[in-house]
Amino acid sequence: MGARIRAFDWQNHPLGPPQQWPDALGMALALCLNSSFPTAIYWGPDLHVLYNDAWSEIPAEKHPWILGKTASEGWADIWPIVGPQLLQVMDSGEGIALYEQMLPMVRGGQPRETWWNYSLTPIRDHRNVVRGIFNQGNEVTAIVHGRRQRQAELLRWQEIFQSAPAGIALLRGPDHVYEFANDAYLRVVGKTGIVGRTVREAVPEVVEQGYVDVLDSVYAGKPFVGTSLPVKLAREPGAPPEDRILDFVFQPVRDAAGAVDGIFILVTDVTERAQAESALRISNWQLGEERARLAATVEAEQRARMALRRMAETLEAQVRARGDASKG
């Protein structure tokens, strides 16, 4: 861009030859051309465009045509947005910074949604008069679109999880703030309106039972699986806590950098199953006891029959012996 600017026909341009440019413009242009960050200068009341190599990718097919053009001409496609911003800086002398600003730039002959982070800083001359604007920025379209895709994916999974029969919740941050909780989870804990609240606030009865300590351990990176664990839950306002039996899965959720930033919860209320299993165990024990008593009774009867048989045999033997003795 330095070579392009030197070769440009400034003699027939409103800015005139570079040898006559103000010191403020010369200094700003030197900073611009030597910067590896996308940088442009808008100079004069008509905001003529100068820029460096890194910035040349921003106007796309307008490069190098846009060199020396006024901002309103060069950026006709986005002038309704950037025009007031540039004029505001020129008039007020105060810089502005914008983040994720959507600019519908024409690329490939079609207006396209693009997103940008950029700053506009006034350039003053030796009399402290604003003569131009120093612009630096970079495109964040891929980041914005990526976030949209992640949010859409999250919404899709939330829709799936919302109707899941098992209780599902997502906690965020070291304070374990509910970001999501499906209907099944709300039925398990007997609460509503817990999203946006911490576990301590939403389900305070589990704190003394040690479950927040378990969550702290999971947030430190250690998954937790619990089977048939007893939990006391205040499932009705003003009612005493109920004894429930739950199966838990607490899984750390990691961000793109691999750091834990949340916890995925899967919980199932198995109270009725546990009660049925307990009742079955008792029933089986009782049945076993009854079988043992029956077996003992049968054995006693058999012994009694055997004793009676032996007694009868003894009596018969005695009768025969007496009969034989009387005959003799």
mmCIF file of N, CA, C and O in Angstrom, residues 168-180 185 199 211-224 249-254 259-266:
data_model
loop_
_atom_site.group_PDB
_atom_site.id
_atom_site.type_symbol
_atom_site.label_atom_id
_atom_site.label_comp_id
_atom_site.label_asym_id
_atom_site.label_seq_id
_atom_site.Cartn_x
_atom_site.Cartn_y
_atom_site.Cartn_z
ATOM 1 N N ILE A 168 -33.065 -33.478 33.837
ATOM 2 C CA ILE A 168 -31.837 -32.961 33.252
ATOM 3 C C ILE A 168 -31.703 -31.485 33.609
ATOM 4 O O ILE A 168 -32.670 -30.719 33.512
ATOM 5 N N ALA A 169 -30.502 -31.079 34.021
ATOM 6 C CA ALA A 169 -30.231 -29.680 34.347
ATOM 7 C C ALA A 169 -28.802 -29.353 33.943
ATOM 8 O O ALA A 169 -27.951 -30.243 33.824
ATOM 9 N N LEU A 170 -28.553 -28.072 33.730
ATOM 10 C CA LEU A 170 -27.214 -27.596 33.399
ATOM 11 C C LEU A 170 -26.884 -26.443 34.332
ATOM 12 O O LEU A 170 -27.646 -25.470 34.433
ATOM 13 N N LEU A 171 -25.751 -26.577 35.023
ATOM 14 C CA LEU A 171 -25.272 -25.539 35.928
ATOM 15 C C LEU A 171 -24.093 -24.835 35.281
ATOM 16 O O LEU A 171 -23.308 -25.455 34.560
ATOM 17 N N ARG A 172 -23.941 -23.524 35.570
ATOM 18 C CA ARG A 172 -22.814 -22.762 35.046
ATOM 19 C C ARG A 172 -22.078 -22.065 36.180
ATOM 20 O O ARG A 172 -22.697 -21.568 37.131
ATOM 21 N N GLY A 173 -20.757 -22.017 36.056
ATOM 22 C CA GLY A 173 -19.932 -21.251 36.978
ATOM 23 C C GLY A 173 -19.675 -21.949 38.289
ATOM 24 O O GLY A 173 -20.322 -22.945 38.640
ATOM 25 N N PRO A 174 -18.718 -21.431 39.059
ATOM 26 C CA PRO A 174 -18.352 -22.056 40.338
ATOM 27 C C PRO A 174 -19.433 -21.957 41.391
ATOM 28 O O PRO A 174 -19.401 -22.702 42.378
ATOM 29 N N ASP A 175 -20.407 -21.045 41.198
ATOM 30 C CA ASP A 175 -21.512 -20.934 42.153
ATOM 31 C C ASP A 175 -22.676 -21.844 41.790
ATOM 32 O O ASP A 175 -23.693 -21.860 42.495
ATOM 33 N N HIS A 176 -22.549 -22.580 40.681
ATOM 34 C CA HIS A 176 -23.553 -23.556 40.259
ATOM 35 C C HIS A 176 -24.924 -22.888 40.021
ATOM 36 O O HIS A 176 -25.902 -23.153 40.720
ATOM 37 N N VAL A 177 -24.939 -22.022 39.029
ATOM 38 C CA VAL A 177 -26.168 -21.315 38.657
ATOM 39 C C VAL A 177 -26.918 -22.148 37.620
ATOM 40 O O VAL A 177 -26.345 -22.599 36.624
ATOM 41 N N TYR A 178 -28.212 -22.344 37.845
ATOM 42 C CA TYR A 178 -29.021 -23.105 36.894
ATOM 43 C C TYR A 178 -29.156 -22.323 35.586
ATOM 44 O O TYR A 178 -29.663 -21.201 35.560
ATOM 45 N N GLU A 179 -28.680 -22.944 34.486
ATOM 46 C CA GLU A 179 -28.872 -22.372 33.156
ATOM 47 C C GLU A 179 -30.043 -23.037 32.441
ATOM 48 O O GLU A 179 -30.698 -22.433 31.603
ATOM 49 N N PHE A 180 -30.307 -24.292 32.817
ATOM 50 C CA PHE A 180 -31.402 -25.030 32.204
ATOM 51 C C PHE A 180 -31.868 -26.104 33.174
ATOM 52 O O PHE A 180 -31.069 -26.701 33.900
ATOM 53 N N TYR A 185 -36.876 -32.625 35.798
ATOM 54 C CA TYR A 185 -36.002 -32.219 36.903
ATOM 55 C C TYR A 185 -36.788 -31.389 37.924
ATOM 56 O O TYR A 185 -36.628 -31.580 39.141
ATOM 57 N N VAL A 199 -27.745 -23.207 43.137
ATOM 58 C CA VAL A 199 -28.298 -24.379 43.808
ATOM 59 C C VAL A 199 -28.577 -24.058 45.270
ATOM 60 O O VAL A 199 -29.598 -24.469 45.827
ATOM 61 N N TYR A 211 -24.454 -32.124 49.198
ATOM 62 C CA TYR A 211 -24.494 -32.233 47.741
ATOM 63 C C TYR A 211 -23.837 -31.042 47.036
ATOM 64 O O TYR A 211 -23.350 -31.193 45.910
ATOM 65 N N VAL A 212 -23.809 -29.876 47.664
ATOM 66 C CA VAL A 212 -23.082 -28.758 47.067
ATOM 67 C C VAL A 212 -21.584 -29.023 47.104
ATOM 68 O O VAL A 212 -20.852 -28.669 46.176
ATOM 69 N N ASP A 213 -21.127 -29.674 48.165
ATOM 70 C CA ASP A 213 -19.711 -30.070 48.221
ATOM 71 C C ASP A 213 -19.383 -31.038 47.089
ATOM 72 O O ASP A 213 -18.294 -30.978 46.493
ATOM 73 N N VAL A 214 -20.323 -31.930 46.785
ATOM 74 C CA VAL A 214 -20.125 -32.857 45.667
ATOM 75 C C VAL A 214 -20.021 -32.073 44.356
ATOM 76 O O VAL A 214 -19.164 -32.347 43.516
ATOM 77 N N LEU A 215 -20.900 -31.068 44.167
ATOM 78 C CA LEU A 215 -20.852 -30.242 42.963
ATOM 79 C C LEU A 215 -19.530 -29.493 42.855
ATOM 80 O O LEU A 215 -18.975 -29.353 41.762
ATOM 81 N N ASP A 216 -19.022 -29.020 43.988
ATOM 82 C CA ASP A 216 -17.716 -28.346 43.979
ATOM 83 C C ASP A 216 -16.629 -29.287 43.481
ATOM 84 O O ASP A 216 -15.739 -28.896 42.707
ATOM 85 N N SER A 217 -16.694 -30.535 43.910
ATOM 86 C CA SER A 217 -15.707 -31.526 43.483
ATOM 87 C C SER A 217 -15.836 -31.809 41.983
ATOM 88 O O SER A 217 -14.830 -31.940 41.283
ATOM 89 N N VAL A 218 -17.078 -31.870 41.497
ATOM 90 C CA VAL A 218 -17.293 -32.098 40.066
ATOM 91 C C VAL A 218 -16.779 -30.911 39.265
ATOM 92 O O VAL A 218 -16.165 -31.076 38.205
ATOM 93 N N TYR A 219 -16.998 -29.697 39.763
ATOM 94 C CA TYR A 219 -16.519 -28.497 39.060
ATOM 95 C C TYR A 219 -14.993 -28.474 39.010
ATOM 96 O O TYR A 219 -14.408 -27.864 38.110
ATOM 97 N N ALA A 220 -14.382 -29.159 39.954
ATOM 98 C CA ALA A 220 -12.914 -29.278 39.941
ATOM 99 C C ALA A 220 -12.449 -30.329 38.946
ATOM 100 O O ALA A 220 -11.241 -30.523 38.771
ATOM 101 N N GLY A 221 -13.414 -31.017 38.287
ATOM 102 C CA GLY A 221 -13.061 -31.941 37.212
ATOM 103 C C GLY A 221 -13.305 -33.402 37.493
ATOM 104 O O GLY A 221 -12.958 -34.255 36.676
ATOM 105 N N LYS A 222 -13.939 -33.741 38.629
ATOM 106 C CA LYS A 222 -14.138 -35.141 38.988
ATOM 107 C C LYS A 222 -15.605 -35.523 38.822
ATOM 108 O O LYS A 222 -16.451 -35.089 39.607
ATOM 109 N N PRO A 223 -15.952 -36.350 37.813
ATOM 110 C CA PRO A 223 -17.350 -36.765 37.627
ATOM 111 C C PRO A 223 -17.857 -37.536 38.843
ATOM 112 O O PRO A 223 -17.080 -38.118 39.615
ATOM 113 N N PHE A 224 -19.179 -37.555 38.993
ATOM 114 C CA PHE A 224 -19.788 -38.238 40.134
ATOM 115 C C PHE A 224 -20.990 -39.036 39.645
ATOM 116 O O PHE A 224 -21.829 -38.530 38.891
ATOM 117 N N VAL A 249 -26.116 -38.507 38.040
ATOM 118 C CA VAL A 249 -24.894 -38.394 37.249
ATOM 119 C C VAL A 249 -24.546 -36.907 37.198
ATOM 120 O O VAL A 249 -25.352 -36.098 36.723
ATOM 121 N N PHE A 250 -23.388 -36.526 37.714
ATOM 122 C CA PHE A 250 -22.881 -35.156 37.640
ATOM 123 C C PHE A 250 -21.640 -35.186 36.744
ATOM 124 O O PHE A 250 -20.621 -35.790 37.101
ATOM 125 N N GLN A 251 -21.719 -34.547 35.577
ATOM 126 C CA GLN A 251 -20.632 -34.594 34.612
ATOM 127 C C GLN A 251 -20.072 -33.195 34.361
ATOM 128 O O GLN A 251 -20.827 -32.285 34.025
ATOM 129 N N PRO A 252 -18.745 -32.981 34.506
ATOM 130 C CA PRO A 252 -18.174 -31.653 34.202
ATOM 131 C C PRO A 252 -18.389 -31.295 32.733
ATOM 132 O O PRO A 252 -18.272 -32.143 31.852
ATOM 133 N N VAL A 253 -18.693 -30.026 32.473
ATOM 134 C CA VAL A 253 -18.830 -29.503 31.116
ATOM 135 C C VAL A 253 -17.663 -28.545 30.881
ATOM 136 O O VAL A 253 -17.425 -27.643 31.686
ATOM 137 N N ARG A 254 -16.949 -28.755 29.776
ATOM 138 C CA ARG A 254 -15.748 -27.966 29.515
ATOM 139 C C ARG A 254 -15.960 -27.010 28.348
ATOM 140 O O ARG A 254 -16.727 -27.301 27.422
ATOM 141 N N ALA A 259 -11.328 -25.936 29.901
ATOM 142 C CA ALA A 259 -11.564 -25.630 31.318
ATOM 143 C C ALA A 259 -13.020 -25.916 31.674
ATOM 144 O O ALA A 259 -13.928 -25.673 30.873
ATOM 145 N N VAL A 260 -13.235 -26.429 32.879
ATOM 146 C CA VAL A 260 -14.599 -26.707 33.333
ATOM 147 C C VAL A 260 -15.329 -25.390 33.568
ATOM 148 O O VAL A 260 -14.836 -24.516 34.292
ATOM 149 N N ASP A 261 -16.500 -25.230 32.930
ATOM 150 C CA ASP A 261 -17.291 -24.028 33.169
ATOM 151 C C ASP A 261 -18.732 -24.351 33.527
ATOM 152 O O ASP A 261 -19.569 -23.456 33.628
ATOM 153 N N GLY A 262 -19.037 -25.642 33.731
ATOM 154 C CA GLY A 262 -20.396 -26.004 34.110
ATOM 155 C C GLY A 262 -20.492 -27.470 34.482
ATOM 156 O O GLY A 262 -19.507 -28.219 34.446
ATOM 157 N N ILE A 263 -21.708 -27.882 34.848
ATOM 158 C CA ILE A 263 -21.972 -29.265 35.244
ATOM 159 C C ILE A 263 -23.281 -29.717 34.612
ATOM 160 O O ILE A 263 -24.301 -29.032 34.710
ATOM 161 N N PHE A 264 -23.230 -30.877 33.958
ATOM 162 C CA PHE A 264 -24.428 -31.502 33.406
ATOM 163 C C PHE A 264 -24.969 -32.466 34.450
ATOM 164 O O PHE A 264 -24.234 -33.281 35.001
ATOM 165 N N ILE A 265 -26.282 -32.376 34.713
ATOM 166 C CA ILE A 265 -26.908 -33.216 35.736
ATOM 167 C C ILE A 265 -27.958 -34.110 35.086
ATOM 168 O O ILE A 265 -28.805 -33.634 34.323
ATOM 169 N N LEU A 266 -27.893 -35.390 35.405
ATOM 170 C CA LEU A 266 -28.927 -36.351 35.026
ATOM 171 C C LEU A 266 -29.388 -37.018 36.314
ATOM 172 O O LEU A 266 -28.583 -37.602 37.040
#
